[in-house]
XYZ file of C-alpha atoms in Angstrom:
764
model
C -2.349 160.484 -39.079
C -2.209 162.062 -42.443
C -0.969 159.745 -45.370
C 1.917 162.938 -46.153
C 2.661 162.623 -42.443
C 3.676 158.850 -42.290
C 5.581 159.723 -45.460
C 8.412 161.479 -43.422
C 9.632 159.003 -41.676
C 12.915 157.665 -43.132
C 13.618 154.084 -44.526
C 15.620 151.802 -42.821
C 17.416 148.193 -43.820
C 14.964 145.536 -44.625
C 16.802 143.316 -41.640
C 14.936 145.591 -39.206
C 12.725 142.951 -36.948
C 9.895 145.786 -37.047
C 7.922 148.315 -39.151
C 8.748 151.587 -38.933
C 4.824 152.430 -39.539
C 4.220 150.787 -35.932
C 5.498 154.228 -34.224
C 3.013 156.452 -36.442
C -0.323 154.511 -35.029
C -2.577 156.296 -32.927
C -2.796 153.440 -30.619
C 0.631 152.481 -30.402
C 1.792 150.893 -26.959
C 5.466 150.368 -26.183
C 4.753 146.894 -23.896
C 2.939 145.146 -26.538
C 5.337 146.270 -29.210
C 8.119 144.882 -27.051
C 5.806 141.867 -26.974
C 5.073 141.266 -30.175
C 8.752 141.415 -31.615
C 9.765 139.257 -28.645
C 7.564 136.547 -30.084
C 10.078 137.034 -33.454
C 13.056 137.690 -32.102
C 14.905 138.109 -28.992
C 15.383 141.197 -26.969
C 19.323 141.902 -28.015
C 18.323 141.859 -31.709
C 15.580 144.231 -30.965
C 17.691 146.653 -28.869
C 20.215 146.575 -32.053
C 17.500 147.116 -34.348
C 16.350 150.234 -32.445
C 19.317 151.652 -31.503
C 19.996 151.466 -35.362
C 17.191 153.201 -36.673
C 17.567 155.768 -33.779
C 20.377 156.921 -35.450
C 18.750 157.044 -38.706
C 16.019 159.086 -37.515
C 18.774 161.445 -35.784
C 20.659 161.718 -39.339
C 17.185 162.638 -40.738
C 16.182 165.098 -38.417
C 19.506 167.000 -38.676
C 19.104 166.624 -42.663
C 15.466 168.351 -42.198
C 16.975 170.817 -40.161
C 19.737 171.620 -42.626
C 17.403 171.757 -45.529
C 15.081 174.329 -43.984
C 17.277 176.455 -41.796
C 16.267 179.610 -42.919
C 12.896 179.148 -41.788
C 13.757 177.628 -38.344
C 16.006 181.084 -37.912
C 13.151 183.436 -38.940
C 10.601 181.392 -37.139
C 10.501 183.914 -34.201
C 10.471 186.983 -36.562
C 7.529 185.462 -38.696
C 5.328 185.066 -35.244
C 5.568 188.735 -34.305
C 1.842 190.582 -34.022
C 0.247 187.346 -34.753
C -1.780 187.525 -31.345
C -3.153 191.275 -32.582
C -4.566 190.053 -35.785
C -6.283 187.268 -33.742
C -7.831 189.555 -31.897
C -8.900 191.421 -34.243
C -10.960 188.310 -35.690
C -12.583 187.105 -32.596
C -15.393 189.967 -32.445
C -16.876 189.403 -35.855
C -16.678 185.376 -35.230
C -18.699 185.720 -32.061
C -21.343 188.008 -33.691
C -21.782 185.806 -36.860
C -22.125 182.357 -34.087
C -24.951 184.783 -32.601
C -26.593 185.234 -35.625
C -26.596 181.849 -36.989
C -27.977 180.003 -33.599
C -30.959 183.004 -33.996
C -31.404 182.007 -37.689
C -31.376 178.169 -36.221
C -33.920 178.743 -33.660
C -36.422 180.335 -35.942
C -36.206 177.291 -38.326
C -36.740 175.002 -35.269
C -39.811 176.766 -34.260
C -41.228 177.117 -38.007
C -40.646 173.810 -38.039
C -42.248 172.381 -35.073
C -45.387 174.380 -35.975
C -45.413 172.939 -39.752
C -45.395 169.566 -38.036
C -48.208 170.436 -35.778
C -50.383 171.548 -38.571
C -49.116 168.248 -40.629
C -50.614 165.901 -37.627
C -53.723 167.970 -37.319
C -54.145 167.444 -40.786
C -53.377 163.595 -40.906
C -55.994 163.432 -38.231
C -58.264 165.829 -40.122
C -57.919 163.115 -43.410
C -57.882 160.362 -41.290
C -61.648 161.377 -39.917
C -62.761 162.343 -43.408
C -61.702 158.549 -44.013
C -63.437 157.195 -41.565
C -66.323 159.462 -42.321
C -66.444 158.547 -45.643
C -66.382 154.867 -44.863
C -69.352 155.365 -42.458
C -71.100 157.229 -44.923
C -70.706 154.025 -47.392
C -71.393 151.891 -44.882
C -74.609 153.612 -44.101
C -74.884 154.019 -47.927
C -74.556 150.515 -48.701
C -76.652 149.269 -45.595
C -79.656 151.460 -47.348
C -79.240 150.514 -50.814
C -78.784 146.618 -49.749
C -82.300 147.397 -47.136
C -84.038 149.203 -50.337
C -82.949 146.156 -52.629
C -84.058 143.454 -50.449
C -87.359 145.131 -49.636
C -86.362 145.212 -45.768
C -88.823 147.692 -43.823
C -86.879 150.808 -42.304
C -86.046 150.960 -39.073
C -88.010 151.147 -35.837
C -87.632 154.406 -33.810
C -84.578 152.619 -31.812
C -82.771 152.499 -34.887
C -83.216 148.595 -35.252
C -84.864 147.084 -38.073
C -87.421 144.292 -37.556
C -85.976 140.959 -38.035
C -87.482 138.586 -40.755
C -89.284 135.068 -39.006
C -87.043 132.037 -39.110
C -87.788 129.119 -41.548
C -89.295 126.627 -39.721
C -88.217 123.113 -38.778
C -89.811 121.776 -42.242
C -88.916 124.620 -44.508
C -86.318 124.075 -46.985
C -86.456 127.365 -48.399
C -86.339 130.313 -46.418
C -89.079 133.141 -46.646
C -88.308 136.590 -47.920
C -89.122 139.748 -46.821
C -90.679 140.461 -49.821
C -94.294 138.942 -51.187
C -93.885 136.002 -52.854
C -94.215 138.068 -56.421
C -91.744 140.162 -55.341
C -88.733 138.336 -54.140
C -85.554 139.057 -55.433
C -84.163 137.892 -58.784
C -80.758 136.395 -59.288
C -79.779 139.499 -60.695
C -80.921 141.387 -57.713
C -79.291 139.030 -55.388
C -76.086 139.553 -57.407
C -76.248 143.005 -56.966
C -76.807 142.948 -53.129
C -74.329 140.368 -52.779
C -71.521 142.914 -54.305
C -72.549 145.544 -52.328
C -72.276 143.351 -49.203
C -69.104 142.288 -50.150
C -68.062 146.263 -50.247
C -69.979 146.887 -46.734
C -68.114 144.139 -45.369
C -64.559 145.602 -46.461
C -65.900 148.963 -45.307
C -66.779 147.585 -41.856
C -63.182 145.359 -41.265
C -61.573 148.804 -41.596
C -63.860 150.628 -39.216
C -64.245 148.249 -36.722
C -63.325 150.265 -33.572
C -65.874 152.696 -34.194
C -68.819 153.365 -31.941
C -71.342 153.740 -35.666
C -70.185 150.570 -36.589
C -71.798 148.869 -33.921
C -74.966 150.786 -33.645
C -75.669 149.554 -37.533
C -74.322 145.951 -36.561
C -78.146 145.034 -36.185
C -79.041 146.239 -39.681
C -75.988 144.581 -41.225
C -76.977 141.024 -39.552
C -80.639 141.381 -40.567
C -79.387 142.294 -44.048
C -76.874 139.084 -44.064
C -79.460 136.814 -42.726
C -81.876 138.254 -45.429
C -79.649 137.869 -48.258
C -78.944 134.251 -47.117
C -82.172 133.368 -47.059
C -82.737 134.784 -50.650
C -79.857 133.325 -51.593
C -80.650 129.806 -50.330
C -84.208 129.929 -51.354
C -83.040 130.549 -55.363
C -80.257 128.210 -55.020
C -82.425 125.688 -54.465
C -84.823 126.910 -56.879
C -82.069 126.386 -59.126
C -81.138 122.780 -57.937
C -84.883 121.710 -58.386
C -85.238 122.931 -61.736
C -81.865 122.098 -62.923
C -81.484 126.177 -64.097
C -78.161 126.505 -65.261
C -77.989 130.456 -65.225
C -79.826 130.457 -61.468
C -76.749 127.994 -60.027
C -73.939 130.054 -61.813
C -75.146 133.347 -60.392
C -76.036 131.893 -57.134
C -72.599 130.246 -56.791
C -71.183 133.417 -58.295
C -73.009 135.720 -55.332
C -71.718 132.918 -52.713
C -68.714 133.035 -53.810
C -68.558 136.787 -54.013
C -69.807 137.148 -50.575
C -67.291 134.406 -49.576
C -69.577 131.733 -48.214
C -68.833 128.826 -50.610
C -69.037 126.554 -48.104
C -72.644 127.440 -47.177
C -73.428 126.247 -50.508
C -71.881 123.081 -50.237
C -73.373 122.459 -47.283
C -77.262 123.549 -48.098
C -76.624 120.895 -50.856
C -75.458 118.559 -48.474
C -78.287 119.101 -46.259
C -80.984 119.692 -48.592
C -79.997 117.302 -51.719
C -76.957 114.850 -50.546
C -78.299 113.910 -47.201
C -81.966 112.775 -47.834
C -80.691 110.558 -50.772
C -78.059 108.919 -48.521
C -80.275 108.354 -45.607
C -82.721 106.219 -47.519
C -79.804 104.215 -49.535
C -76.890 103.581 -46.764
C -78.462 101.181 -44.508
C -78.709 97.492 -43.670
C -82.213 96.652 -44.905
C -81.687 98.242 -47.980
C -78.240 96.059 -48.346
C -80.019 93.014 -47.237
C -82.948 93.581 -49.643
C -81.007 94.854 -52.862
C -79.738 91.758 -54.799
C -75.705 92.867 -54.872
C -76.127 93.865 -51.431
C -73.089 96.197 -50.997
C -71.598 96.778 -54.302
C -75.433 97.605 -55.345
C -75.395 100.273 -52.692
C -72.499 101.853 -53.659
C -73.636 101.376 -57.533
C -76.402 103.627 -56.413
C -74.304 106.125 -54.290
C -72.323 106.808 -57.754
C -75.174 106.895 -59.621
C -76.408 110.016 -57.181
C -73.539 112.276 -58.805
C -74.051 112.071 -62.366
C -78.137 112.557 -61.763
C -77.763 115.133 -58.870
C -74.468 116.702 -59.378
C -74.303 117.270 -63.186
C -75.721 121.056 -63.181
C -72.986 121.835 -60.497
C -70.232 120.361 -62.175
C -70.733 121.761 -65.135
C -71.214 125.044 -63.355
C -67.980 124.400 -61.492
C -65.760 122.622 -63.992
C -67.334 124.295 -67.130
C -68.446 122.502 -70.403
C -67.069 123.145 -74.001
C -70.587 123.433 -75.451
C -71.513 126.569 -73.085
C -68.598 128.162 -73.818
C -68.845 130.055 -70.460
C -66.331 130.659 -67.509
C -66.743 127.975 -64.884
C -67.031 129.460 -61.440
C -63.948 128.227 -59.418
C -63.542 127.137 -55.745
C -66.183 124.608 -55.382
C -65.912 121.210 -54.746
C -69.547 119.584 -54.484
C -68.386 116.126 -54.466
C -65.435 116.505 -51.936
C -67.658 118.685 -49.491
C -70.664 117.581 -49.766
C -71.097 114.152 -51.149
C -68.256 112.322 -50.240
C -68.501 113.636 -45.979
C -72.360 112.947 -46.099
C -71.510 109.031 -47.505
C -69.265 108.767 -44.768
C -70.651 109.971 -41.937
C -73.937 107.801 -43.004
C -71.965 104.939 -43.382
C -70.602 105.337 -40.048
C -73.696 105.618 -38.056
C -76.165 103.074 -40.197
C -73.719 100.458 -40.854
C -70.527 100.004 -38.846
C -70.874 96.507 -39.288
C -69.248 96.308 -42.656
C -66.097 97.472 -40.557
C -65.750 94.307 -38.181
C -63.077 92.289 -38.942
C -64.019 89.144 -36.915
C -64.761 87.324 -40.485
C -61.564 87.947 -42.759
C -63.688 86.282 -45.829
C -66.438 88.712 -45.425
C -64.126 91.986 -44.155
C -61.873 90.953 -47.290
C -64.939 91.330 -49.375
C -66.559 94.376 -47.931
C -63.117 96.355 -47.551
C -62.020 95.190 -51.312
C -65.868 96.430 -52.681
C -65.189 99.855 -50.462
C -61.894 100.549 -52.109
C -63.268 100.093 -55.335
C -66.139 102.361 -54.926
C -63.526 105.222 -53.733
C -61.557 104.497 -56.610
C -64.700 104.973 -58.944
C -65.633 108.018 -56.986
C -61.965 109.439 -57.367
C -62.573 108.911 -61.275
C -65.861 111.198 -61.117
C -63.899 114.104 -59.519
C -63.695 116.631 -62.164
C -59.443 117.164 -61.805
C -56.622 115.467 -60.619
C -56.731 118.610 -58.149
C -59.839 117.353 -56.482
C -58.585 113.956 -56.002
C -56.067 114.962 -53.887
C -58.549 117.486 -51.757
C -60.491 114.892 -51.532
C -57.640 112.015 -50.314
C -56.564 115.377 -47.719
C -60.290 115.657 -46.410
C -60.798 114.634 -42.941
C -63.601 112.159 -43.947
C -61.410 110.093 -46.058
C -58.892 109.723 -43.333
C -61.577 108.943 -41.050
C -62.970 106.325 -43.504
C -59.547 104.186 -44.371
C -58.976 104.261 -40.744
C -62.157 102.536 -39.696
C -60.840 99.436 -41.419
C -58.762 97.429 -38.933
C -56.292 95.844 -41.005
C -53.882 94.920 -38.458
C -56.290 92.712 -36.820
C -57.152 91.202 -40.483
C -53.894 90.582 -40.787
C -53.769 89.144 -37.100
C -56.570 86.723 -37.953
C -55.041 85.866 -41.441
C -51.686 85.311 -39.786
C -53.147 83.008 -37.149
C -54.612 80.928 -40.226
C -51.863 80.714 -42.298
C -49.096 80.749 -39.891
C -51.401 78.148 -37.720
C -51.623 75.829 -40.650
C -47.719 75.167 -41.407
C -47.308 74.705 -37.470
C -50.044 72.356 -37.245
C -48.304 70.495 -40.364
C -45.356 70.345 -38.852
C -46.791 68.116 -35.575
C -46.762 65.138 -37.812
C -44.344 66.848 -41.138
C -43.595 63.257 -42.741
C -47.182 62.249 -43.069
C -47.955 62.000 -47.044
C -49.590 64.878 -48.820
C -53.106 64.943 -49.238
C -52.956 66.616 -52.686
C -50.254 65.182 -55.246
C -51.054 67.561 -57.994
C -48.874 70.193 -56.107
C -45.795 68.347 -56.746
C -44.900 67.867 -53.063
C -45.104 64.451 -50.841
C -44.870 65.555 -47.617
C -47.799 67.325 -46.033
C -45.316 69.968 -44.027
C -43.853 70.858 -47.661
C -47.832 70.965 -49.059
C -48.857 73.244 -46.059
C -45.991 75.256 -46.776
C -46.297 75.695 -50.250
C -49.838 76.485 -49.570
C -49.307 79.087 -47.530
C -47.303 81.033 -49.803
C -49.741 80.959 -52.213
C -52.433 82.071 -49.841
C -50.469 84.726 -48.827
C -51.532 86.663 -51.844
C -54.305 85.203 -52.823
C -56.923 87.462 -54.196
C -59.425 86.833 -51.521
C -56.547 87.165 -48.995
C -54.017 89.947 -50.115
C -54.805 93.752 -49.389
C -52.432 96.433 -50.709
C -52.117 98.115 -47.502
C -50.663 95.214 -45.960
C -48.366 94.099 -48.881
C -45.298 94.536 -46.963
C -46.747 92.143 -43.832
C -47.542 89.531 -46.117
C -44.237 89.694 -47.428
C -42.717 89.555 -44.298
C -45.034 86.822 -43.069
C -43.882 84.342 -46.807
C -40.183 84.978 -45.532
C -41.170 84.111 -42.160
C -42.972 80.771 -43.546
C -39.691 80.676 -45.618
C -37.514 80.703 -42.920
C -39.629 78.277 -40.437
C -39.793 75.902 -43.032
C -35.808 76.079 -43.398
C -35.975 75.818 -39.733
C -37.414 72.767 -39.597
C -35.166 70.940 -41.897
C -32.508 72.108 -40.139
C -33.645 70.444 -36.869
C -34.327 67.309 -38.993
C -30.688 67.324 -40.057
C -29.567 68.059 -36.769
C -31.802 64.803 -35.653
C -30.673 62.854 -38.541
C -27.144 63.528 -37.331
C -27.856 61.860 -34.068
C -30.023 59.281 -35.611
C -26.897 58.218 -37.542
C -24.749 57.975 -35.008
C -26.962 55.898 -33.142
C -27.274 53.553 -36.177
C -23.310 53.606 -36.183
C -23.175 52.419 -32.897
C -26.091 49.529 -33.187
C -24.778 47.914 -36.882
C -21.147 47.828 -35.190
C -22.491 45.772 -32.361
C -23.775 43.366 -34.855
C -22.324 40.368 -34.999
C -20.942 39.348 -38.199
C -22.293 36.398 -40.492
C -20.731 32.705 -39.779
C -18.548 31.283 -42.476
C -21.662 28.759 -43.380
C -23.424 31.633 -44.935
C -20.826 32.401 -47.620
C -21.840 28.599 -48.991
C -25.868 28.960 -48.536
C -27.854 32.144 -50.142
C -28.830 34.575 -48.162
C -32.631 34.238 -46.969
C -35.212 36.909 -47.296
C -35.718 37.478 -43.380
C -31.854 38.542 -43.273
C -32.553 40.837 -46.044
C -34.868 42.264 -43.991
C -32.775 43.675 -41.303
C -31.137 45.462 -43.836
C -33.874 47.682 -44.904
C -33.456 51.382 -45.414
C -36.589 51.744 -43.799
C -36.228 49.323 -40.727
C -33.107 50.177 -38.850
C -32.230 47.579 -36.417
C -34.620 48.732 -33.035
C -33.810 52.137 -33.277
C -35.347 54.301 -30.772
C -37.700 51.456 -29.581
C -35.355 49.719 -26.632
C -35.847 51.226 -23.133
C -31.930 50.778 -22.784
C -31.156 52.271 -26.499
C -28.932 55.149 -26.569
C -31.247 56.896 -29.574
C -34.753 56.285 -27.781
C -35.298 59.662 -27.517
C -34.886 60.399 -31.154
C -37.852 60.888 -33.348
C -38.392 57.826 -35.986
C -37.123 59.330 -39.765
C -37.066 56.828 -42.530
C -34.660 56.941 -45.341
C -38.101 57.412 -47.481
C -38.829 60.501 -45.345
C -35.290 61.917 -46.100
C -36.016 60.853 -49.829
C -39.108 62.819 -50.110
C -37.459 65.663 -47.709
C -34.984 66.708 -50.861
C -37.499 66.222 -53.337
C -40.015 68.607 -51.835
C -37.074 70.930 -51.304
C -35.723 71.244 -54.811
C -39.560 71.466 -55.573
C -40.149 74.250 -53.681
C -37.041 76.276 -54.169
C -38.080 75.534 -58.129
C -41.650 77.017 -57.647
C -41.272 79.781 -54.808
C -38.927 82.167 -57.645
C -41.443 81.075 -60.359
C -44.363 82.075 -57.859
C -42.628 85.419 -56.995
C -42.015 86.492 -60.748
C -45.364 85.290 -62.055
C -47.637 86.416 -59.369
C -46.125 88.638 -56.201
C -43.858 90.947 -58.404
C -46.940 92.287 -60.793
C -48.867 93.035 -57.532
C -45.910 95.157 -55.962
C -45.665 96.780 -59.718
C -49.038 97.916 -59.488
C -48.190 99.369 -56.131
C -45.784 101.707 -57.493
C -42.447 99.620 -56.564
C -39.732 99.487 -59.347
C -37.118 97.706 -57.350
C -38.529 94.394 -57.257
C -34.728 92.931 -57.364
C -34.386 93.830 -53.818
C -37.255 91.367 -53.017
C -36.176 88.540 -55.325
C -32.771 89.212 -53.540
C -35.245 88.313 -50.372
C -36.706 85.276 -52.054
C -33.331 83.925 -52.864
C -32.112 84.132 -50.035
C -34.689 82.260 -48.561
C -34.368 79.523 -51.459
C -30.738 79.352 -50.344
C -31.345 78.691 -46.798
C -33.409 75.452 -47.997
C -31.159 74.558 -50.403
C -28.456 74.505 -48.025
C -29.131 71.461 -46.166
C -29.205 69.221 -49.262
C -25.857 68.342 -49.212
C -26.156 66.840 -45.608
C -29.516 65.001 -46.546
C -27.776 63.391 -49.217
C -24.894 62.616 -46.996
C -26.968 60.893 -44.711
C -28.929 58.791 -47.182
C -25.235 58.001 -48.694
C -23.741 57.325 -45.731
C -26.693 55.200 -44.161
C -27.064 52.885 -47.165
C -23.565 52.580 -47.284
C -23.216 51.741 -43.559
C -25.703 49.227 -44.257
C -23.984 47.886 -47.387
C -20.575 47.598 -45.771
C -21.671 45.654 -42.969
C -21.609 42.684 -45.573
C -17.885 43.419 -45.740
C -17.149 41.980 -42.617
C -17.513 38.520 -44.320
C -14.282 39.603 -46.216
C -12.150 38.434 -42.560
C -13.667 35.616 -42.777
C -12.235 34.144 -46.145
C -8.667 33.191 -44.913
C -10.785 30.989 -42.628
C -12.685 29.372 -45.341
C -9.437 27.864 -47.289
C -6.812 27.728 -44.887
C -6.220 24.039 -44.275
C -9.770 23.186 -45.207
C -8.510 21.423 -48.749
C -11.398 23.260 -50.105
C -11.500 23.130 -54.276
C -9.972 26.071 -56.161
C -12.765 28.851 -56.297
C -14.191 29.604 -59.723
C -17.114 32.111 -58.711
C -17.621 34.748 -55.780
C -19.097 34.543 -52.472
C -22.935 34.922 -51.290
C -21.939 38.089 -49.789
C -21.126 40.078 -52.760
C -24.817 39.875 -53.892
C -25.864 40.966 -50.491
C -23.596 44.015 -50.556
C -25.588 45.803 -53.443
C -29.096 44.716 -52.284
C -29.880 47.734 -50.150
C -29.044 49.690 -52.956
C -31.045 47.775 -55.220
C -34.315 47.997 -52.832
C -33.451 51.203 -52.306
C -33.797 52.467 -56.184
C -36.726 49.843 -56.768
C -38.695 52.067 -54.186
C -37.338 55.703 -54.609
C -36.582 56.360 -57.974
C -39.967 57.638 -58.410
C -39.939 59.949 -55.301
C -36.562 61.814 -56.906
C -35.140 62.863 -59.775
C -32.618 60.599 -62.075
C -29.948 62.894 -61.022
C -30.202 62.377 -57.446
C -30.573 58.443 -57.748
C -26.918 58.321 -59.667
C -25.723 61.055 -57.180
C -26.660 58.715 -54.186
C -25.637 55.478 -55.781
C -22.094 56.756 -57.059
C -21.607 58.375 -53.655
C -22.746 54.695 -51.730
C -20.493 52.643 -53.686
C -17.511 55.329 -53.351
C -17.871 54.629 -49.733
C -18.194 50.759 -50.529
C -15.446 50.705 -52.866
C -13.008 52.745 -49.994
C -14.095 50.458 -47.333
C -13.651 47.167 -49.421
C -10.512 48.388 -50.350
C -9.297 49.049 -46.851
C -10.683 45.402 -45.870
C -9.092 43.857 -48.604
C -6.013 45.224 -48.439
C -5.848 44.237 -44.475
C -7.112 40.552 -45.758
C -3.999 40.191 -48.166
C -1.846 41.726 -45.970
C -2.355 39.455 -43.083
C -2.304 36.453 -45.645
C 1.505 37.672 -46.831
C 2.209 37.826 -43.291
C 1.001 34.323 -42.512
C 2.768 32.991 -45.243
C 6.239 34.550 -44.672
C 5.783 33.331 -41.184
C 4.817 29.525 -42.474
C 7.653 29.886 -44.959
C 10.117 30.742 -41.797
C 8.640 28.080 -39.895
C 8.958 25.377 -42.461
C 12.919 26.655 -43.364
C 13.718 26.503 -40.009
C 12.377 22.753 -39.566
C 14.380 22.108 -42.388
C 11.506 20.679 -44.800
C 11.555 20.248 -47.906
C 11.509 23.005 -50.322
C 10.347 20.858 -53.128
C 7.201 22.566 -54.868
C 3.911 21.518 -54.188
C 1.430 19.925 -56.132
C -1.890 22.400 -56.883
C -2.572 25.907 -55.876
C -1.421 26.817 -51.699
C -3.978 28.080 -49.565
C -3.188 31.585 -49.735
C -3.119 31.507 -53.496
C -7.080 30.432 -53.411
C -7.807 33.329 -50.980
C -6.125 35.619 -53.052
C -8.005 34.380 -56.119
C -11.547 34.215 -54.332
C -10.964 37.968 -53.142
C -10.158 38.790 -56.865
C -13.345 36.962 -58.362
C -15.596 39.030 -55.302
C -14.062 42.174 -56.356
C -14.791 41.417 -60.430
C -18.138 40.312 -59.330
C -18.984 43.191 -57.189
C -17.912 45.385 -60.313
C -19.715 43.285 -62.965
C -23.168 43.931 -60.403
C -22.506 47.912 -60.555
C -24.166 48.560 -64.145
C -26.972 46.750 -62.653
C -28.048 48.951 -60.502
C -28.841 51.765 -62.854
C -28.000 52.390 -66.467
C -26.280 55.641 -66.136
C -23.547 54.296 -63.728
C -20.400 51.949 -64.461
C -17.724 50.927 -62.334
C -15.245 53.214 -63.857
C -17.095 55.876 -62.646
C -16.487 54.748 -59.234
C -13.569 56.577 -57.287
C -11.640 53.658 -55.547
C -12.516 50.831 -57.531
C -9.610 50.810 -59.847
C -7.191 51.132 -57.156
C -9.266 47.974 -55.650
C -9.082 45.835 -58.417
C -5.429 46.896 -59.067
C -4.816 45.315 -55.461
C -6.260 42.112 -56.122
C -5.263 41.617 -59.377
C -1.577 42.532 -58.369
C -2.327 40.066 -55.899
C -3.224 37.494 -57.981
C -0.283 37.609 -60.233
C 2.262 38.137 -58.202
C 1.177 34.721 -56.472
C 0.975 32.886 -60.200
C 4.401 33.774 -60.986
């Protein structure tokens, strides 16, 4: 509906729930209008708004009628005679319509006639073009036959084909006499004409005449190729740069560049490679496979120099290079690979890993040197993308080689773990156990120059982590065995009877000390009825050497990674070596996490042996109570026995491990001894005090005299003896190791305070 009509609607109040323009829409629907309004307001509100707007419309209509009242009144008068006027116009309009239709029909007929003629003209032009192409084809064929000296067609229309080259001919004969053979310029002219001919033929394939002339074209093609091949081979034999340039340019013109490369491969590369690449040559050459590759590389500058200068350009010549040829990529390299695969496949055999590694390394070096002989980086990319390149690299059974190396390296580690605590045969590497030495050698072997291969770097890296993990797993099992062994040792020692009282006044014999030697626990794992008979025999020396080896390995591995492994990955283009270093650090942490448990084992085992002599402290009251012994003036013999296991341990193992470990272990042992000593002494003093109080109550009950006794009481002698023993114990501590004193030992001050207070309390 026109915009002017919509503007005649009177406006209503803004509070209406509908838009008045909705009534003027062509697709206005009452039902849809009510549904839409009902979503917003209730029906009662809609009814009221519609009634309100109806009144507005009625008022507007009345105003409109009042405004144009005269027009409404005179409407019937103004329409008088209108029908007559309309009838007067009908006849001329019908006549005009008929004339227009006649003109339109005439125009349509004219257009159709023009289109027919244009179509006919287009067909004529197309036929002219086809005829011109055919004329060009015939002219080109005749021109090339004349230039090449091909005899005219026979009565059948088919020319006599030239004789094919024999099996021993390297140069195809020309149809011309030898003196009249086409020159390079003539062949290049023929090639240009031949290129035009190919274009015309490609546009006229469906024409019968082309099929009739195809034998002549085939004859021209073969003659041109024969002549071109002969000229190309002549240029190669004489190293004639202009001839080679013309031939290569001609091959490019007729889009037969691969033919030139194949011709060079067949007549030049193949005979040379067949003579060089074979097993007898490798056996007789002083340098073997490396010497063979060196001669192959020498072939390129000697026999490909002219072709390389023509195709890549030479600053001295100043001529534009003939681009599009890759003689090294498409002629030399495929022939080398095919001869290697056919005549010396033995180099790919992975049975002997050392020989395989040597031959693979030499072959990869050969490929790298060959790439450096390419004319450009684009040539190198094309060489690597060549199917022969993938075939050559796939021939090397790298997964099989790695599997053999894996069995060798991992097998040596597993074999060493069969007797892990055997002494290392080579002490120069800093390891004392055969298992540790084998692990270190295995890690080194993974990255040795005669074992490592760059394409297998990820696998050797994984193997290195597996070796570290295997060693860590073994140390974890050793720790588990030591825990069970320590349990059994504790039970065995707890069953050992305490020495008699007489041993306090006699010096300990060497035989009695043998039972407390660290390396000889009392019949552990030997008796048939022992609860630990299933446990392996792990001596204290084994544990000490294991701790030293773990520390050595944890120090050597990160340094080995930084000095040897990281440079190899850097050469491979890996920039984020920090991720690899994190893996090594994690492996070392897995090893070092067992060190505290091993140290605790050493401390607890030695402390257990040392503390076994502290049971004698419980016998001191029996020595002085009602025995009328003299006042003690020196320490008991057991004090010396308490520290003897530590002395023997330090004497035997101080050179096996670091001074820091000796100090740490000794302090830990002394800490345990002091704690146990404090407990035993406190129990004895408590028992003595209780006994003393009981005796006093008993005496008071019997009415005994409270007169002071002459001399020191038995209980005071016991306290004094305990004081002397503890004092002697503290004095012996510095003699164990220069860096250790009694003040460094936790609980020793508490122990000393207990005996000093006990001595003072009873002296007052």
